[in-house]
XYZ file of C-alpha atoms in Angstrom:
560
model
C 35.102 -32.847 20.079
C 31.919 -32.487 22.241
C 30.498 -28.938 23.393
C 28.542 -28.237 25.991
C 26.260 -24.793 24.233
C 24.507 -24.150 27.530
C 27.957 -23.992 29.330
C 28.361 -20.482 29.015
C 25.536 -19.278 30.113
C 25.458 -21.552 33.400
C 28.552 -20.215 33.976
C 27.350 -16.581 34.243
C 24.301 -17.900 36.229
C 26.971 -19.154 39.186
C 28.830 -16.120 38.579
C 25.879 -13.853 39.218
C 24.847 -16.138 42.539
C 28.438 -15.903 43.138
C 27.851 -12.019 43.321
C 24.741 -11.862 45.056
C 25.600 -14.124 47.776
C 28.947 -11.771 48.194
C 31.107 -15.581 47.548
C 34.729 -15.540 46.147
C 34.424 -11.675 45.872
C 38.089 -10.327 45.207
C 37.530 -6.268 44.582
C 35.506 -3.899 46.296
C 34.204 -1.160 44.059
C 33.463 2.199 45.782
C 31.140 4.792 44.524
C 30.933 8.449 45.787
C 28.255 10.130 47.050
C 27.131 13.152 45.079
C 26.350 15.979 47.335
C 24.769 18.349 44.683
C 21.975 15.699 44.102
C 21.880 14.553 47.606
C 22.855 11.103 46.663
C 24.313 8.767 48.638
C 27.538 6.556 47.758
C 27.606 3.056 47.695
C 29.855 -0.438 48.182
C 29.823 -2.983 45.910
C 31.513 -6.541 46.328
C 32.878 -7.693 42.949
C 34.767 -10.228 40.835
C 38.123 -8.637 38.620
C 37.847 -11.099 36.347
C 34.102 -10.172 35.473
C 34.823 -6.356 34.953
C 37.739 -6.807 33.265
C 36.301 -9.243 30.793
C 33.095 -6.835 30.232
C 35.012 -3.597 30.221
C 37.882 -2.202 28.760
C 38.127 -0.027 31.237
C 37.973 -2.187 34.113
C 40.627 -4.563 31.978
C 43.111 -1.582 31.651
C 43.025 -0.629 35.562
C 43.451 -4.571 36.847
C 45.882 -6.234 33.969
C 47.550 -3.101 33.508
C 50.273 -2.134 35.907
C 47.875 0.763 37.618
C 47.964 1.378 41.115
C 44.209 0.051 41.233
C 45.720 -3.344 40.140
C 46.930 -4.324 43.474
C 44.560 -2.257 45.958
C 41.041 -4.649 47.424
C 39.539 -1.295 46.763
C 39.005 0.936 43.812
C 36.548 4.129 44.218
C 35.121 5.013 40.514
C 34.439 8.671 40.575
C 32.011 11.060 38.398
C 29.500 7.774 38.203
C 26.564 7.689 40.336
C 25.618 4.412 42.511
C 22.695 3.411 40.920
C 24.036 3.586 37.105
C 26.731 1.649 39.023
C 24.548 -1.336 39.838
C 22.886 -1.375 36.737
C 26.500 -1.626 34.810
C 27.499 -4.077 37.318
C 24.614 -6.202 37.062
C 25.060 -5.859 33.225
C 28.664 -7.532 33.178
C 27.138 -10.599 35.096
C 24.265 -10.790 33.132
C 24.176 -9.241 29.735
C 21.003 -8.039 31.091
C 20.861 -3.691 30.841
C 17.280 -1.697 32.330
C 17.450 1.630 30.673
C 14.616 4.226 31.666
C 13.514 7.700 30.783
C 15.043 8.376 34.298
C 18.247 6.699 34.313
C 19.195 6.443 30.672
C 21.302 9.984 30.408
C 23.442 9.232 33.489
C 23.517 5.863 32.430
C 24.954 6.540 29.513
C 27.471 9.372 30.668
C 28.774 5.915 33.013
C 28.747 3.334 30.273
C 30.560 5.922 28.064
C 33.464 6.149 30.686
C 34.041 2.900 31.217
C 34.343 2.297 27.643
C 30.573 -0.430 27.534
C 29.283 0.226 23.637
C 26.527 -1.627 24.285
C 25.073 -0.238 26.978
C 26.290 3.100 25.270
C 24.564 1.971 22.196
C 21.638 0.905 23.831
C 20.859 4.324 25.726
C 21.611 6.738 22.324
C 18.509 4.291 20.878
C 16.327 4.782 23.870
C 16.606 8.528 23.564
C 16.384 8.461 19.702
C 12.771 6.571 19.702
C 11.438 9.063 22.678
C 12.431 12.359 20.931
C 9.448 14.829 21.083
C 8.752 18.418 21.208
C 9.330 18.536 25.256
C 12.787 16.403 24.976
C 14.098 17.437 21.331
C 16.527 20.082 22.467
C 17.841 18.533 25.920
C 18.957 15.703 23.906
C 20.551 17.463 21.407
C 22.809 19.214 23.824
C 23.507 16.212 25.303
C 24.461 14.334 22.088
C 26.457 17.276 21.688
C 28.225 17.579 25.053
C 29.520 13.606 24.701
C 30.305 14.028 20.789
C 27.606 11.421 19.853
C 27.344 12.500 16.171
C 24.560 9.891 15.269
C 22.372 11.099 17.853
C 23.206 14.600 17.303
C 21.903 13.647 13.995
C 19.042 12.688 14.855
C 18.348 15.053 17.329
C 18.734 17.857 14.504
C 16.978 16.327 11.827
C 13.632 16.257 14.568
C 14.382 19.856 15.731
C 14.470 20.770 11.737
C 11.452 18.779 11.060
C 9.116 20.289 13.787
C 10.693 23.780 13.860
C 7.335 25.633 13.203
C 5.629 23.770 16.346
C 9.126 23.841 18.275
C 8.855 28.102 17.249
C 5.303 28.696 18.811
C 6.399 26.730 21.926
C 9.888 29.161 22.480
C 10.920 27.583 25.355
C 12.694 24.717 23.595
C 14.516 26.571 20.929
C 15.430 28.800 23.670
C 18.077 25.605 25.396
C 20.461 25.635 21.722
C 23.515 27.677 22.145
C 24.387 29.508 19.199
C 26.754 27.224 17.401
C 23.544 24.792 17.723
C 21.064 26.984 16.618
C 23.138 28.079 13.079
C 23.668 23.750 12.470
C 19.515 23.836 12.856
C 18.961 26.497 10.580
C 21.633 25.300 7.795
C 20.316 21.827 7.474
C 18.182 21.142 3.974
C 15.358 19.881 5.746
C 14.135 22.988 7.997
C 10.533 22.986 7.132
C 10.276 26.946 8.105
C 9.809 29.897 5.908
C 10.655 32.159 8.735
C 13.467 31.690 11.471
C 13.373 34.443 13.654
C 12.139 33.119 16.761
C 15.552 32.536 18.102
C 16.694 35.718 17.873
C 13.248 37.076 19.318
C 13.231 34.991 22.281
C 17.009 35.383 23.199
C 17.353 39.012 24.263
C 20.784 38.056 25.951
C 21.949 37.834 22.020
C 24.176 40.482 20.853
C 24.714 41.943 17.321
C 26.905 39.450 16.125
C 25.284 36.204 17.089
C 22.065 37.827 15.486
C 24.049 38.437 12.262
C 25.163 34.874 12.072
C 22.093 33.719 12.780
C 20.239 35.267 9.937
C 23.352 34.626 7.714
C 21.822 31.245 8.181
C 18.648 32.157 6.281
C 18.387 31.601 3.090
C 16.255 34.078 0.632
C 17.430 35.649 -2.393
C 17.544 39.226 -2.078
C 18.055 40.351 -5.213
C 18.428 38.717 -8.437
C 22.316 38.402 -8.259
C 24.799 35.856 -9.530
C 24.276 32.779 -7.039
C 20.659 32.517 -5.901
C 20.317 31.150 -2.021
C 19.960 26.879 -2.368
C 16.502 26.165 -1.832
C 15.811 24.597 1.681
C 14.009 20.911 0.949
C 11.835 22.041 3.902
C 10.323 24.816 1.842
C 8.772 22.171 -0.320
C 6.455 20.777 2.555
C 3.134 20.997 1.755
C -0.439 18.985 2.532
C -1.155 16.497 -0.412
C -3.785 13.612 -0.601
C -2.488 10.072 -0.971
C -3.628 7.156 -2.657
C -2.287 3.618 -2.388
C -2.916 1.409 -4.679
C -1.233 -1.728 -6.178
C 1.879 -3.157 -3.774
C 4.311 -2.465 -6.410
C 3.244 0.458 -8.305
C 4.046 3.883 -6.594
C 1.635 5.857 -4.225
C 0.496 9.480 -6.382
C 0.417 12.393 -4.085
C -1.952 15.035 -5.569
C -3.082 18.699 -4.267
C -6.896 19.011 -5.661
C -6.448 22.759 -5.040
C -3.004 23.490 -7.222
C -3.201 20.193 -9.312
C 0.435 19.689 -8.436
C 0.929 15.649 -8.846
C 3.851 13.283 -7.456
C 4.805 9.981 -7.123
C 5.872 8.339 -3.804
C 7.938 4.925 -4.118
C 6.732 1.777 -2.977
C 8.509 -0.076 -0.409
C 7.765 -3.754 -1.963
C 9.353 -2.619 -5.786
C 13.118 -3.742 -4.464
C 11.806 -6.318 -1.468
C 12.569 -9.742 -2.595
C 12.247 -11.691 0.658
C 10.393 -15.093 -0.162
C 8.192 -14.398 2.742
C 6.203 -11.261 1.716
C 2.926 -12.587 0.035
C 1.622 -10.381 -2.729
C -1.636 -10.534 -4.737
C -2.871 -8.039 -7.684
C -5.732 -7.214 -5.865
C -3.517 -6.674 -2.138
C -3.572 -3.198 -1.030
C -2.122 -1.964 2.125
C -2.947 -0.742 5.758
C -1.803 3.130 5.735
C -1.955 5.362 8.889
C -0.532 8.659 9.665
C 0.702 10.615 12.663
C -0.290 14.240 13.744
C 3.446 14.803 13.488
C 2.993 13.311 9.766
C 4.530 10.121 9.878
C 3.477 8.090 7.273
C 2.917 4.029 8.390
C 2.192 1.587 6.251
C 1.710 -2.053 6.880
C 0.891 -5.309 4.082
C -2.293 -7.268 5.398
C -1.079 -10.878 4.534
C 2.835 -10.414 5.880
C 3.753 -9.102 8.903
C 5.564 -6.440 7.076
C 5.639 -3.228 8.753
C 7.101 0.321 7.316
C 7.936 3.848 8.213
C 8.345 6.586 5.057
C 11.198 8.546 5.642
C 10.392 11.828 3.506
C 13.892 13.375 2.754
C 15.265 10.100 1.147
C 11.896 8.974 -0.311
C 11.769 5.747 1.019
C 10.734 3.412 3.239
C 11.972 2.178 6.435
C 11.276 -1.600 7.335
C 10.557 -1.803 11.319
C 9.607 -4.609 13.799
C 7.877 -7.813 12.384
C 3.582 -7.593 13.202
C 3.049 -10.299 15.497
C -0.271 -11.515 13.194
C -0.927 -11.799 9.302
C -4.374 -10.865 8.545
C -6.581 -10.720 5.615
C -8.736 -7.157 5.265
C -7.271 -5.261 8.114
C -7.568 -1.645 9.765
C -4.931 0.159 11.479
C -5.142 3.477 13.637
C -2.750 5.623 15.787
C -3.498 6.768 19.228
C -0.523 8.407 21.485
C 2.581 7.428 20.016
C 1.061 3.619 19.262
C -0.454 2.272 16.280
C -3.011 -0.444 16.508
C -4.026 -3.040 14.044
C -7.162 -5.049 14.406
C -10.198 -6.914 12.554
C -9.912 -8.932 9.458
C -9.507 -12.496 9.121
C -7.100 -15.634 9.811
C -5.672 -16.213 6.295
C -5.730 -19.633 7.138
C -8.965 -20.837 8.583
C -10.824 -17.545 7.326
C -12.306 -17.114 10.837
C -12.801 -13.021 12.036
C -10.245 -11.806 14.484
C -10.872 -10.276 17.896
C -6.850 -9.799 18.428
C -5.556 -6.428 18.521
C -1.960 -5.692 17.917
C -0.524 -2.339 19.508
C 2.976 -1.086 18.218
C 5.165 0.982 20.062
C 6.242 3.871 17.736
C 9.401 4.721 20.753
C 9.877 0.520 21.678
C 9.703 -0.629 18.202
C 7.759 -3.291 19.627
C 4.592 -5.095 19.262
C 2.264 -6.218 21.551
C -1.447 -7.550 22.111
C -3.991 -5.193 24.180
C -7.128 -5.672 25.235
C -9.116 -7.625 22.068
C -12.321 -6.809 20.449
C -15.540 -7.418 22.136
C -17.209 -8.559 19.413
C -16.270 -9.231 15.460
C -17.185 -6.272 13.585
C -15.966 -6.983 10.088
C -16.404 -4.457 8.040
C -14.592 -1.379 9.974
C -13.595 2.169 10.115
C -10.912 3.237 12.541
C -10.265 7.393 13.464
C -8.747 8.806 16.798
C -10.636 11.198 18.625
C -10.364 13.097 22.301
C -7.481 10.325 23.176
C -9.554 7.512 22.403
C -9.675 5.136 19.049
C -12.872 4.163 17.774
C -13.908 1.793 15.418
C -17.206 1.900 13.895
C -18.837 -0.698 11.552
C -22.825 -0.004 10.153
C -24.245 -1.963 13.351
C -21.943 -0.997 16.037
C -19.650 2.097 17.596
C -16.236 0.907 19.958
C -14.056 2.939 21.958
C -10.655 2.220 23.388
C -9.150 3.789 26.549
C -5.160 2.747 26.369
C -4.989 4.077 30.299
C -7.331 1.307 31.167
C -6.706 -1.239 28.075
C -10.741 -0.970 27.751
C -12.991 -1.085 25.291
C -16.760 0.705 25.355
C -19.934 0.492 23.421
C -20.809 3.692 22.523
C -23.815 5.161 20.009
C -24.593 2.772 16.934
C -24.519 4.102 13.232
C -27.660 1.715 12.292
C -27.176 2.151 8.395
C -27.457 -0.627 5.900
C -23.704 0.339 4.720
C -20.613 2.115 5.739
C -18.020 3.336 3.210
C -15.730 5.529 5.088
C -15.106 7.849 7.823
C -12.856 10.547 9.302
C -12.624 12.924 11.540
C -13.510 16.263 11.240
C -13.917 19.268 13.149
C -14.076 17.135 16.396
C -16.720 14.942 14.679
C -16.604 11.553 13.426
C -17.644 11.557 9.904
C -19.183 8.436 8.202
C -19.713 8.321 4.496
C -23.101 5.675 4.443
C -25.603 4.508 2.436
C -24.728 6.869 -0.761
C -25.529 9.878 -0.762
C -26.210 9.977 2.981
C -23.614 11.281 5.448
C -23.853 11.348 9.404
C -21.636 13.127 11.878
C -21.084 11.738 15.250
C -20.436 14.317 18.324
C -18.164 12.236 20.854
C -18.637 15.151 23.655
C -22.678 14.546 23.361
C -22.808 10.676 22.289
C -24.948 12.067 19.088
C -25.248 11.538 15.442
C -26.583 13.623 13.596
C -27.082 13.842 9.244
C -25.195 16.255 7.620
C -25.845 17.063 3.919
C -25.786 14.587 0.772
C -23.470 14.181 -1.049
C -23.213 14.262 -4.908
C -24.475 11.282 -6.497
C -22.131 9.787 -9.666
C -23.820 6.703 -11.055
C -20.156 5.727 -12.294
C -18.663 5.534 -9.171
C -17.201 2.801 -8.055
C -15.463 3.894 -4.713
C -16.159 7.046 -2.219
C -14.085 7.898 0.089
C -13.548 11.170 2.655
C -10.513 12.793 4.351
C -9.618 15.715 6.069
C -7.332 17.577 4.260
C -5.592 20.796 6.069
C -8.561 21.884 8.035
C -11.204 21.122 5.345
C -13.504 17.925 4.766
C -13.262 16.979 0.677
C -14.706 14.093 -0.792
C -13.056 11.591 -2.976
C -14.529 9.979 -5.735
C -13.280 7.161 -8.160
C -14.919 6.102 -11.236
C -14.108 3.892 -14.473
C -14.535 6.194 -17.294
C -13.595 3.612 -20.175
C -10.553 1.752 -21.117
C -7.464 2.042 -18.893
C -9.161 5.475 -17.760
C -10.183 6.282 -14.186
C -11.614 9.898 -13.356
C -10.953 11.072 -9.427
C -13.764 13.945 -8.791
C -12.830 15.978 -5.260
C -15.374 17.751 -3.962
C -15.287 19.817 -0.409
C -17.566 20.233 2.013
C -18.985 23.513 2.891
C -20.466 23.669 6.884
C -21.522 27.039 6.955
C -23.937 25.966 3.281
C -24.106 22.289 4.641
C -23.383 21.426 0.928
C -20.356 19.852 -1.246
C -18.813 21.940 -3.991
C -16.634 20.574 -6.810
C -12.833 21.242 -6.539
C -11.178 19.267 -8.949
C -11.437 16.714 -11.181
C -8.327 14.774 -13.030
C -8.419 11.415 -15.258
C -5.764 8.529 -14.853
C -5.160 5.229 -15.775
C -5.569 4.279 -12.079
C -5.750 5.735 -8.692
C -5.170 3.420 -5.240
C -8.111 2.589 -3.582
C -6.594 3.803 -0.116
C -6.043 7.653 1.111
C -5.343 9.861 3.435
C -3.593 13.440 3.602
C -0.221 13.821 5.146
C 2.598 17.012 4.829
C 5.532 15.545 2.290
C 8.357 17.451 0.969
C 7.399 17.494 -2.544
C 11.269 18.304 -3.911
C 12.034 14.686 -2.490
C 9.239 12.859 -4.267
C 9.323 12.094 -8.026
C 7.406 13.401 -10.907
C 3.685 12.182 -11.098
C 2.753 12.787 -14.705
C 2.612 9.204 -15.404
C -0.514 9.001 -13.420
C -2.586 11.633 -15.331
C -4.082 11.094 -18.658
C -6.177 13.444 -21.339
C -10.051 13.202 -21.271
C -11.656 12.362 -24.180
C -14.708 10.329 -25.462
C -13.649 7.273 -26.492
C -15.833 4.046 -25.276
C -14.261 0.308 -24.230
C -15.588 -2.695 -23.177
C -15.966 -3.222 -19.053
C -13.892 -6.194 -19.850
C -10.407 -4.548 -20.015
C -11.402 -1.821 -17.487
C -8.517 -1.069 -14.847
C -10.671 -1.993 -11.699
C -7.402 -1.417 -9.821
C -8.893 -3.233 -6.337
C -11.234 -0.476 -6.198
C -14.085 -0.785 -3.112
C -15.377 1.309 -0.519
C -13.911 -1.091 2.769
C -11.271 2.173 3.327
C -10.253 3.836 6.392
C -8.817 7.276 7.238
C -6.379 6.936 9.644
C -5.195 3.651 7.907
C -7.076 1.387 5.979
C -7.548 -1.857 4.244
C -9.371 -2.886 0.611
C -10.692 -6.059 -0.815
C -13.032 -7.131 -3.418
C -15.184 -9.309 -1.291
C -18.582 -7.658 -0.126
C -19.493 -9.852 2.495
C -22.691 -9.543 4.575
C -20.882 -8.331 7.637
């Protein structure tokens, strides 16, 4: 028995010709106009046998025995005429065109006429473009049509940016009660205080204020059953390091010494095609709204950390691998650039631009020029990359990159931003600040020299500037020395020091919920004097080719 695999889909081709050329058309579907939104109604000229194959809906009004069965024309109500077209131009096609215009009525139409697809398709759209504008508009409407995934979803962003969502008001201000309580009852508020509601909605009586701060959990008094501490209490800024693919990430606050341990996503992955190497590290980038991003140079794997489960979520396939990478974020996009082919070795001018609310990947405008050796930081809507001989700039409105003021240092370690400066760790012990606003650089003070040192890095942690540095102390023992810089002294002053067996060679700071990660004693050990040889030092992929706002690591020191 022969089959013809393209006949299907020549089939719907005629169909659809069939439709637009208004041939063999046996229903006429009539929309009405809506007068509240000045909206006009509209004809259209259909085939039964195409709705009723693509909806259930349209199945049960023309095989059913309804009146509509045996009428030439059917008039839908409560669905506008251009969700219409779009549904109708769906059941030809298999084609759907969801924007942030459409996609609510849209989906208010496809829900009605019973299309989980397009239904599907629209609670996705509006789940990858919450943010603090949309967060509580789509919650009621996830509530209104009983859509309990995006409901979910909805809350768990509302609970997650609740502090930002509480200075704005005007958002909080949309939930009803009943929504308001589910907010404030879920683990994951990261509040200590939820008052806002009650102080911005003066139209609230006694009672819903009462069962709104029943909602709050504190213990009053030392009674019998103690309140159930909120996971969103735990937030707090730590400093990150990534080091070996399979070994997990330690999360460590220099000012508390608290220490945890983040999982890996690549300690369960078995898929043939992720590459791994000892000496691999990965790409790491994180969001002002503390999204953690991390990406493996040689696959294409790509990763988002979701911090109430403690682990990692694998997203849309990178569209290059590359050897010694650098990733930054910019506007709800994350870019990854540089590096080199791991096939023919040769530098990459390609730069790869991910869609945090598309999941998708796509190429921008590439590099002028090779750089190598790279730092990446976002700063006044633009991403820069800087290497020791040359300073880039991206616009994303104009898919343009600019030459802007050049480091000229023999070496570049690091850099970050800080205090609306780009900071660049150089030449040890010299440090230079770059002032976007005035295309300057200017040097900032030295920092501390250790002759053991065998990577630097800096980060901006909360609102200060510390300084990270890695040394081999002896045998299987690596001391991590923080130190924080001081503007008003122009001077670095020891904050902590701790000794491990290793620490990652990557870092940046980022909010986590520390009562979802897991304990991180394994990564601290006692100091003491002993001696060892260099040979069976834990090296660990240590090197100073790091970025900030994501970065890569590699052994190689290539003249760049």
């Amino acid at each position: 028995e022969l089959e013809d695999t393209n006949h299907a889909l020549s089939l719907m081709k005629e169909l659809k010709l069939f439709y637009d050329s208004q041939l063999l058309v046996d229903v006429t579907i009539l929309v009405e106009p809506d007068l509240e939104q000045s909206v006009s109604g509209k004809v259209f000229q259909c085939n039964r046998n195409i709705l009723a194959a693509a909806s259930p809906y349209f199945k049960s009004m023309f095989t059913g025995g309804l009146y509509e069965s045996t009428q030439r024309s059917v008039t839908i109500h409560d669905v506008d005429a251009d969700s219409m077209a779009v549904i109708i131009d769906y059941c030809y096609t298999g084609k759907v065109t969801i924007t942030e215009g459409n996609v609510q009525r849209l989906y208010a139409a496809a829900n009605m006429l019973q299309l989980e697809y397009i239904r599907q398709a629209c609670a996705n759209f509006m789940t990858r473009r919450l943010d603090l504008s949309n967060c509580a508009g789509i919650l009621k409407f996830a509530d209104t049509f009983d859509n309990l995934e995006l409901k979910s979803k909805a809350q768990a962003f509302i609970a997650k940016n609740f502090v930002q969502l509480s200075a704005s008001v005007r958002e909080l201000c949309e939930l009803d009660l009943k929504q308001i309580k589910e907010v404030l009852t879920l683990d994951s508020l990261d509040v200590d205080c939820e008052r806002k509601w009650i102080e911005n909605n003066p139209h609230a009586d006694a009672e819903d204020a009462l069962q709104v701060l029943r909602c709050v959990r504190t213990t009053i008094s030392k009674g019998v059953h103690a309140a159930k501490q909120r996971i969103g209490k735990s937030a707090k800024e730590m400093v990150l390091f990534f080091g070996r693919p399979n070994e997990p990430f330690m999360c460590y606050d220099p000012y508390t010494d608290d220490i945890y341990s983040m999982v890996s996503p690549v300690i369960n992955l078995t898929t043939q095609n992720f590459k791994r190497s000892p000496m691999e590290t990965f790409l790491v980038c994180t969001t002002p709204e503390n999204n953690l991003y991390l990406a493996s140079h040689l696959s294409k794997h790509f990763w988002v950390y979701n911090p109430l489960l403690n682990c990692w979520q694998e997203l849309a396939e990178r569209l290059l691998g590359r050897m010694h990478s650098y990733i930054g974020y910019l506007n709800g996009h994350l870019y990854i650039l540089g590096g080199r082919d791991p096939v023919s070795d040769a530098r990459l001018k390609e730069v790869e631009c991910y869609s945090i609310q598309r999941n998708q990947w796509v190429f921008v405008a590439p590099l002028p020029h090779s750089l190598g050796k790279m730092q990446v930081v976002t700063i006044n809507e633009r991403l820069y990359v800087v290497n020791k001989r040359r300073m880039l700039s991206y616009d994303p409105k104009k898919n343009l990159w600019l030459q802007r003021g050049s480091l000229k240092r023999s070496k570049l370690h690091k850099a970050c931003v800080f205090q609306e400066q780009i900071i660049c760790l150089c030449d040890i012990p010299v440090v230079k600040a770059y002032n976007p606003a005035r295309g300057e650089w200017r040097r900032i003070g030295d920092i501390p020299i250790d002759s053991s040192a065998l990577n630097y890095q800096v980060v901006q942690h909360n609102s200060k500037l510390l300084l990270l540095t890695i040394a081999i102390v002896h045998h299987n023992k690596n001391r991590l020395v923080i130190h924080e810089y001081d503007p008003t002294r122009d001077s670095w002053k020891n904050v902590a020091t701790m000794f491990g067996s290793s620490f990652g060679s990557v870092s940046l700071s980022t909010r986590v919920y520390t009562a979802c990660l897991g304990s991180g004693q394994n990564f601290i050990s006692e100091e003491d004097d002993d001696s060892g040889s260099s040979a069976d030092w834990d090296f660990d992929g240590l090197t100073d080719a790091d970025s900030d706002s994501g970065s890569s690591s590699s052994f190689s020191d290539e003249n760049w």
